[in-house]
PDB file of C-alpha atoms in Angstrom:
ATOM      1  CA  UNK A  99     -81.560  29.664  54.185  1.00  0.00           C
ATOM      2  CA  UNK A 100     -84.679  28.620  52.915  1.00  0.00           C
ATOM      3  CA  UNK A 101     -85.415  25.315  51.302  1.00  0.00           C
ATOM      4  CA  UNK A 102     -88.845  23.834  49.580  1.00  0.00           C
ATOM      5  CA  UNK A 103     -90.755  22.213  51.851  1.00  0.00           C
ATOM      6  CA  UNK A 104     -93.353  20.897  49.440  1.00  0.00           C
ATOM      7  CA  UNK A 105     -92.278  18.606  46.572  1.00  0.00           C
ATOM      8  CA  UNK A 106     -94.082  20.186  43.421  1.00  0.00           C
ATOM      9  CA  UNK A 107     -94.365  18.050  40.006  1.00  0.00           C
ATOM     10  CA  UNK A 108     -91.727  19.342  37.072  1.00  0.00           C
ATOM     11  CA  UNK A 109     -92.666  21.254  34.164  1.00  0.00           C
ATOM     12  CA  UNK A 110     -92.438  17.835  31.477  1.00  0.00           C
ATOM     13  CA  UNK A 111     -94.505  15.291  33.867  1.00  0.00           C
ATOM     14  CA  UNK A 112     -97.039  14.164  32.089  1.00  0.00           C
ATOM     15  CA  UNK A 113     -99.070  10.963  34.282  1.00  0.00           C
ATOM     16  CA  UNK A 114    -100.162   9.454  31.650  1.00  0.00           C
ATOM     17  CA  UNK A 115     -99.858   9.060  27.861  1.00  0.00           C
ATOM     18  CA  UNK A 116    -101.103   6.809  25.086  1.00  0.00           C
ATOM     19  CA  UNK A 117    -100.223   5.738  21.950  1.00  0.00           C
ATOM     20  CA  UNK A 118    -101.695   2.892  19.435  1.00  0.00           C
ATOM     21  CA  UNK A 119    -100.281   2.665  16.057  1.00  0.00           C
ATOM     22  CA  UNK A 120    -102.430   0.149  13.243  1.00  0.00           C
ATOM     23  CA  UNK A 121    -100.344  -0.624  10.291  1.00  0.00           C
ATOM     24  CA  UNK A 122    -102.126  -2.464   7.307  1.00  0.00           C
ATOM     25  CA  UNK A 123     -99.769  -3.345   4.228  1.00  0.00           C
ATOM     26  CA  UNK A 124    -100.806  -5.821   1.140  1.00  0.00           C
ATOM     27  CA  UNK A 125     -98.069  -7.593  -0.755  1.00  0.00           C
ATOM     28  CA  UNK A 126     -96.951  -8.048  -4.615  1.00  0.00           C
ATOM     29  CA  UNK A 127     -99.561 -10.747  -4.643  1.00  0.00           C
ATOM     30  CA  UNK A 128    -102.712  -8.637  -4.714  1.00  0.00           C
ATOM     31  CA  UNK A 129    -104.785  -7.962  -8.205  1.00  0.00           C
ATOM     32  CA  UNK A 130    -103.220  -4.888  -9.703  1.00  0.00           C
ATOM     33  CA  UNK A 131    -105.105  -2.287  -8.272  1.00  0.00           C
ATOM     34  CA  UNK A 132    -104.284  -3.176  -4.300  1.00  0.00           C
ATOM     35  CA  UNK A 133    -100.704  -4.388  -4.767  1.00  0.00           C
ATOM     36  CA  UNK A 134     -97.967  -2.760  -2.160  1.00  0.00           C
ATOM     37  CA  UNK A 135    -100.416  -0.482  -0.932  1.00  0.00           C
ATOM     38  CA  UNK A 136    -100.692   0.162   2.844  1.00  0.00           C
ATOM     39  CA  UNK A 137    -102.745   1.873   5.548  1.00  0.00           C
ATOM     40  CA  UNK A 138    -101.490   3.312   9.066  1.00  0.00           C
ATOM     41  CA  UNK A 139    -103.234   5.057  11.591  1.00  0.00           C
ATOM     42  CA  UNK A 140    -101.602   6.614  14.667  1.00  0.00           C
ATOM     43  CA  UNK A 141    -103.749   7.667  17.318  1.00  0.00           C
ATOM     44  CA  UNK A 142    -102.252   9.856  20.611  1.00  0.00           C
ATOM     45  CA  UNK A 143    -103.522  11.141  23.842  1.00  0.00           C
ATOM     46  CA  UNK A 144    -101.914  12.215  26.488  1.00  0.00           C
ATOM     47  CA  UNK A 145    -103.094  13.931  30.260  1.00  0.00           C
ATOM     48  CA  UNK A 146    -101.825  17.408  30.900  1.00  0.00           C
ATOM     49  CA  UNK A 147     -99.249  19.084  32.061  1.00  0.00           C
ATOM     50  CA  UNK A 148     -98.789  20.672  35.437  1.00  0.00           C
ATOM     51  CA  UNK A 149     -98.624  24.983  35.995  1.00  0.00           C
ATOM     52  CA  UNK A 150     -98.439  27.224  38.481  1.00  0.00           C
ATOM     53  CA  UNK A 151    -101.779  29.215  38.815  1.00  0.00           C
ATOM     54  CA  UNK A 152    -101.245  32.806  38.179  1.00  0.00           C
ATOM     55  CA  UNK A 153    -103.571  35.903  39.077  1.00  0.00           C
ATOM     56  CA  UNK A 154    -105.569  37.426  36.091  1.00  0.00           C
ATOM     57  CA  UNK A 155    -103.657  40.245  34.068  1.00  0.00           C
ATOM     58  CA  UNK A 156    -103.443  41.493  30.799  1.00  0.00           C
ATOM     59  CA  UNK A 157    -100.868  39.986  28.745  1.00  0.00           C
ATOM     60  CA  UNK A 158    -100.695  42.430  25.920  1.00  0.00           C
ATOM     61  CA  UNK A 159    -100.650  46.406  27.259  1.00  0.00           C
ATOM     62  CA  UNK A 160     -99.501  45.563  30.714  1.00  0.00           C
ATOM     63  CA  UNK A 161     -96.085  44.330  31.404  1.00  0.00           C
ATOM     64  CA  UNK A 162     -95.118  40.571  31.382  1.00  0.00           C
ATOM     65  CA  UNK A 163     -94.381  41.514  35.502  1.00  0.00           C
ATOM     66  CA  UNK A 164     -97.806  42.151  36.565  1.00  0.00           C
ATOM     67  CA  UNK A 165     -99.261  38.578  35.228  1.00  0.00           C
ATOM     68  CA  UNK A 166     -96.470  36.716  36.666  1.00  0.00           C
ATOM     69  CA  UNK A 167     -98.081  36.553  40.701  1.00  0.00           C
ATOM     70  CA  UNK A 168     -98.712  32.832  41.507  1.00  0.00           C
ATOM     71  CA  UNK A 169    -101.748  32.269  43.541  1.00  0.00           C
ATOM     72  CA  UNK A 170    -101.254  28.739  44.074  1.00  0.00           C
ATOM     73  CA  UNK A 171     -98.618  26.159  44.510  1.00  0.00           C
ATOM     74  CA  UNK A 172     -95.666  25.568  41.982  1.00  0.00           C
ATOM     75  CA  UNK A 173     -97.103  23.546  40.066  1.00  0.00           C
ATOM     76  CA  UNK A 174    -100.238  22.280  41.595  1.00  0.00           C
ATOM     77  CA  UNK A 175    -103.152  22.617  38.403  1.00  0.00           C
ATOM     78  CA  UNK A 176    -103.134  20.263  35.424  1.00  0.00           C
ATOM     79  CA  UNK A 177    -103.946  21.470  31.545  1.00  0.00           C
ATOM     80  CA  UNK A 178    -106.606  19.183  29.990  1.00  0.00           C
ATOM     81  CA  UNK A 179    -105.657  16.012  27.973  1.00  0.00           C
ATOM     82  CA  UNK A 180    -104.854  16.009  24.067  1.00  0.00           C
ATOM     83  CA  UNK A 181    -105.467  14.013  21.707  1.00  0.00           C
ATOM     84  CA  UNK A 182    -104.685  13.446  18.204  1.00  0.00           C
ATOM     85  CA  UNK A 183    -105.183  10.972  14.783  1.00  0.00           C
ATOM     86  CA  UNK A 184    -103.111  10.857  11.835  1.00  0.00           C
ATOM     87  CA  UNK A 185    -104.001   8.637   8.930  1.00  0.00           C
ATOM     88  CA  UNK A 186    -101.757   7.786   5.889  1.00  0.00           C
ATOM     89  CA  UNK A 187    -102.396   6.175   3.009  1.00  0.00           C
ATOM     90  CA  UNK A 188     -99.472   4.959   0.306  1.00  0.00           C
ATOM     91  CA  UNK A 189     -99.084   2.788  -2.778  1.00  0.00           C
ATOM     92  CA  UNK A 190     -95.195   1.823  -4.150  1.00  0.00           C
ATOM     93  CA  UNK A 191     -95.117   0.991  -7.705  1.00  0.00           C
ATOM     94  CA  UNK A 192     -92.333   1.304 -10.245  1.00  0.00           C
ATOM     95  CA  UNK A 193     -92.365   3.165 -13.791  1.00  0.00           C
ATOM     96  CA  UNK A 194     -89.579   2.727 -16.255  1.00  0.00           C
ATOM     97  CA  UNK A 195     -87.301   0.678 -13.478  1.00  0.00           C
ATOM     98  CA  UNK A 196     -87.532   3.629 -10.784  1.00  0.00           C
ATOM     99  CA  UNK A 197     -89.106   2.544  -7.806  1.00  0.00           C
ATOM    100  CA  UNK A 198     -92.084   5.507  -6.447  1.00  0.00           C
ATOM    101  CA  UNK A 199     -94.186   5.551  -3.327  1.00  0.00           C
ATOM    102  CA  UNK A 200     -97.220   8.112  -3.842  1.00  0.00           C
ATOM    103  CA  UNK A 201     -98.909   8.659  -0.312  1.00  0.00           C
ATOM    104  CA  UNK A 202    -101.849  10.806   1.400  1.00  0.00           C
ATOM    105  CA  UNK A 203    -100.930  11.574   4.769  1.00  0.00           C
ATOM    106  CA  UNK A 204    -103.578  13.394   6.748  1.00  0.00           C
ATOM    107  CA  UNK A 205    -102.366  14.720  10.273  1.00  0.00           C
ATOM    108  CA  UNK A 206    -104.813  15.385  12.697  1.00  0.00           C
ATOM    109  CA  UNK A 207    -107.584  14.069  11.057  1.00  0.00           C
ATOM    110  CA  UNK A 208    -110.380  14.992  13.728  1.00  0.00           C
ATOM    111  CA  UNK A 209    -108.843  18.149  13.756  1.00  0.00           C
ATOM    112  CA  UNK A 210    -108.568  18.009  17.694  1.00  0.00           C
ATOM    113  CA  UNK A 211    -107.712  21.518  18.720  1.00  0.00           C
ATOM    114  CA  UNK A 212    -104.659  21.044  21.486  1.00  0.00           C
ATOM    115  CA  UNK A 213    -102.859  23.952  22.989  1.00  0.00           C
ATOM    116  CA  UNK A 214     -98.858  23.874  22.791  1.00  0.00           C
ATOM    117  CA  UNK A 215     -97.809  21.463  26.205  1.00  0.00           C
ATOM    118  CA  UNK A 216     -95.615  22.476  28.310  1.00  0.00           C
ATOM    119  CA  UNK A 217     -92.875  20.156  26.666  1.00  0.00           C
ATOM    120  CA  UNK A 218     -93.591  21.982  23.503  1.00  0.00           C
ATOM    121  CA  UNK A 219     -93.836  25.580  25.161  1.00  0.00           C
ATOM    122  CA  UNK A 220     -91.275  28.019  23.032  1.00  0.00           C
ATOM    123  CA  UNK A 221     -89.872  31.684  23.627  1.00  0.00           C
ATOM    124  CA  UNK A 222     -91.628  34.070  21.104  1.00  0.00           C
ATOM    125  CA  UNK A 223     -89.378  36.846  19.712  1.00  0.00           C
ATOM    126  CA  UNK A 224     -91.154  39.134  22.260  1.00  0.00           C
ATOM    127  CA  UNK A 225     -90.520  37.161  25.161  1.00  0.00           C
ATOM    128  CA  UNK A 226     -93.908  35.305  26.102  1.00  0.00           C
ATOM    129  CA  UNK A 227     -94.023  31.525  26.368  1.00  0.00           C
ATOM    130  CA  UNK A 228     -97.078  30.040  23.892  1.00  0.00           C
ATOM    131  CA  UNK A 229     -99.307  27.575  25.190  1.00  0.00           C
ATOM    132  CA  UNK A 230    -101.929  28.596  27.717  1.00  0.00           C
ATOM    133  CA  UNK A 231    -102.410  31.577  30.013  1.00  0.00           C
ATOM    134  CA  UNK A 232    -101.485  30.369  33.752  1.00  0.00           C
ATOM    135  CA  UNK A 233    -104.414  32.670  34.835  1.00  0.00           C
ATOM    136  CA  UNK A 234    -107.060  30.450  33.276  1.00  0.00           C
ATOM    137  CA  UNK A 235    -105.363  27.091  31.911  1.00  0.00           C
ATOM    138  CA  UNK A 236    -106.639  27.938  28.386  1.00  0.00           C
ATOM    139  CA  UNK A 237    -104.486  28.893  25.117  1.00  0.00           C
ATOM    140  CA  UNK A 238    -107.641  30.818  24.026  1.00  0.00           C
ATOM    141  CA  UNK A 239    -108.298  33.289  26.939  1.00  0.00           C
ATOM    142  CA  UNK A 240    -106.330  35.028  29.644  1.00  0.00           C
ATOM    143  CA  UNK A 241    -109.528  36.205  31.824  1.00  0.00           C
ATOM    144  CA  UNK A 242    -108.618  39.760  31.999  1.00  0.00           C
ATOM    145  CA  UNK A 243    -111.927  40.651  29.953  1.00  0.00           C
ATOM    146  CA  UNK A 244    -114.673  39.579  32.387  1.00  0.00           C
ATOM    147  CA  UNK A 245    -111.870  41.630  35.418  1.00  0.00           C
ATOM    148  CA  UNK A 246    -113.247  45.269  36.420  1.00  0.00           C
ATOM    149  CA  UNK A 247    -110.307  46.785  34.535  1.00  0.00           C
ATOM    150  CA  UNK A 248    -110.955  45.014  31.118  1.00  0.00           C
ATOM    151  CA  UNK A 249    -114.521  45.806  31.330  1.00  0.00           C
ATOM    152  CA  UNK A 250    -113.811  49.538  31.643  1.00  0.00           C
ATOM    153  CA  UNK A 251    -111.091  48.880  28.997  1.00  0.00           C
ATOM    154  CA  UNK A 252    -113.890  47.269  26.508  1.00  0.00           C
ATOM    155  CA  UNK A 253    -116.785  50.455  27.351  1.00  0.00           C
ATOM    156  CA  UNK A 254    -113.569  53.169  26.656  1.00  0.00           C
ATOM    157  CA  UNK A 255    -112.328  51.774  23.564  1.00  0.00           C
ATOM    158  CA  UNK A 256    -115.173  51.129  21.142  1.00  0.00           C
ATOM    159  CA  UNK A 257    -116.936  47.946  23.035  1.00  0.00           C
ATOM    160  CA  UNK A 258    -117.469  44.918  21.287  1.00  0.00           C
ATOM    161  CA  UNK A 259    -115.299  46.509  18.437  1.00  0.00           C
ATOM    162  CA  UNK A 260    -112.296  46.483  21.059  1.00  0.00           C
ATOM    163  CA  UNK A 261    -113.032  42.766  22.977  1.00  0.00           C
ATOM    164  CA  UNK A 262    -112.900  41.052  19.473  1.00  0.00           C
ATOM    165  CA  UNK A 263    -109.568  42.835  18.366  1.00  0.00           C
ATOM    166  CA  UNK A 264    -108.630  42.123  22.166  1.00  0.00           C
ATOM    167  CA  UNK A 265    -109.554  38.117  21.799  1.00  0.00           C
ATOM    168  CA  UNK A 266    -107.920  38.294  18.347  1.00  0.00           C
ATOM    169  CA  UNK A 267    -104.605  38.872  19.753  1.00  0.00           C
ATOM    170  CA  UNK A 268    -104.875  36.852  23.140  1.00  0.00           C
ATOM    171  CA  UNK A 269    -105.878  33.525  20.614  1.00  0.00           C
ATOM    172  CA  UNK A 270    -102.459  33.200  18.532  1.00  0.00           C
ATOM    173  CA  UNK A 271    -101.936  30.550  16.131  1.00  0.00           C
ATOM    174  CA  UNK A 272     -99.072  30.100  18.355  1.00  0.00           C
ATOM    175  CA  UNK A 273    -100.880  28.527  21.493  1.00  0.00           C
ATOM    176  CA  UNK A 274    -102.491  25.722  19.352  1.00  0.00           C
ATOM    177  CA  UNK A 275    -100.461  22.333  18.437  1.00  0.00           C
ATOM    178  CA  UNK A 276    -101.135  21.509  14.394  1.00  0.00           C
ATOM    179  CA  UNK A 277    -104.056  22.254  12.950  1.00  0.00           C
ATOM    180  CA  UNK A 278    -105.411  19.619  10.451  1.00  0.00           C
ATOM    181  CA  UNK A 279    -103.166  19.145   7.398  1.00  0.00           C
ATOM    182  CA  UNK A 280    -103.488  17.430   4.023  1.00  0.00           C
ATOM    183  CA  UNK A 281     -99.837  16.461   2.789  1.00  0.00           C
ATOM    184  CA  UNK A 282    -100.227  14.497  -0.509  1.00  0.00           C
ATOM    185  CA  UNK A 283     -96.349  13.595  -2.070  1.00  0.00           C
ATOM    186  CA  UNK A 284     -94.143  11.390  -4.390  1.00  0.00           C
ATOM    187  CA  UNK A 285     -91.136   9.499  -3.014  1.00  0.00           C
ATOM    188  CA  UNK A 286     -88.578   8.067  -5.022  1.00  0.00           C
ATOM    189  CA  UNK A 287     -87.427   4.481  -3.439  1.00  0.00           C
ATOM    190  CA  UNK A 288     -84.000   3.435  -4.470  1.00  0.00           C
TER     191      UNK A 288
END
């Protein structure tokens, strides 16, 4: 039998995370204009998450198999830290005796471009995980263009033409965390 004989960090351990939430509120005793209106700011960041290094392949004509070599420990590389700011703003007020928040909540507000962690990685309905590609640690690029086989790939199928529909599919909305939003909304408060 063989047993590990390293000890390799799990899939969710992230070192280090931080959070600082700011909430400003002003009361009933403001002038008219400022009364029961607040402010909150929530800012995140957080280091990566560990993966197992993989060797370069393509992940969309090849089969899943031939990307799924390690070349390193289990493991033993780190994605890059994320961060991300949402703002909200909200005012309560009341109009014929029913009680209404109105509120602009803006999430991501820098519009910090994160990949999908490892905590949030998901099954697609064709198999892959989303996130980043193990070859390279990105969410935006697998490497197999600048290999000898992708370059031959690009000069047989219609060169740049072929690398941008290539990089189109390789960059899914799916590897990113939310993008910046603008949610603007009425609440009724009983």
């Amino acid at each position: 039998e063989y047993y590990p004989t390293f000890v390799a960090p799990l899939d969710y351990d992230q070192r280090h995370t931080l959070s600082l939430n700011l909430d400003y509120r002003i009361g009933p005793e403001a002038n008219v204009v400022f009364r029961n209106m607040g402010f909150n700011l929530l800012a995140t960041a957080g280091s990566g998450f560990p993966y197992t290094p993989k060797r370069i392949g393509d992940t969309i004509f090849a089969a899943r198999f031939s990307t799924a070599f390690p070349i390193a420990g289990t493991n033993s590389s780190y994605t890059n830290w994320t961060t991300s700011m949402d703002l909200r703003w909200d005012k309560s007020f009341t109009i014929a005796g029913q009680g209404l928040n109105i509120y602009l909540w803006v999430i991501n507000l820098l519009g910090s471009e994160n990949p999908f962690n490892r905590k949030n990685t998901r099954e697609t309905a064709s198999g892959f995980n989303v996130g980043i590609y193990e070859a390279t640690g990105r969410p935006d690029e697998n490497g197999w263009l600048s290999t000898i086989d992708g370059q031959k790939w690009i000069q047989d199928n219609n060169g740049e033409r072929a690398e941008t529909m290539y990089r189109s599919f390789i960059n899914s909305p799916l590897n990113w965390e939310t993008p910046r939003q603008i949610r603007l909304g009425l609440r009724f408060e009983i």
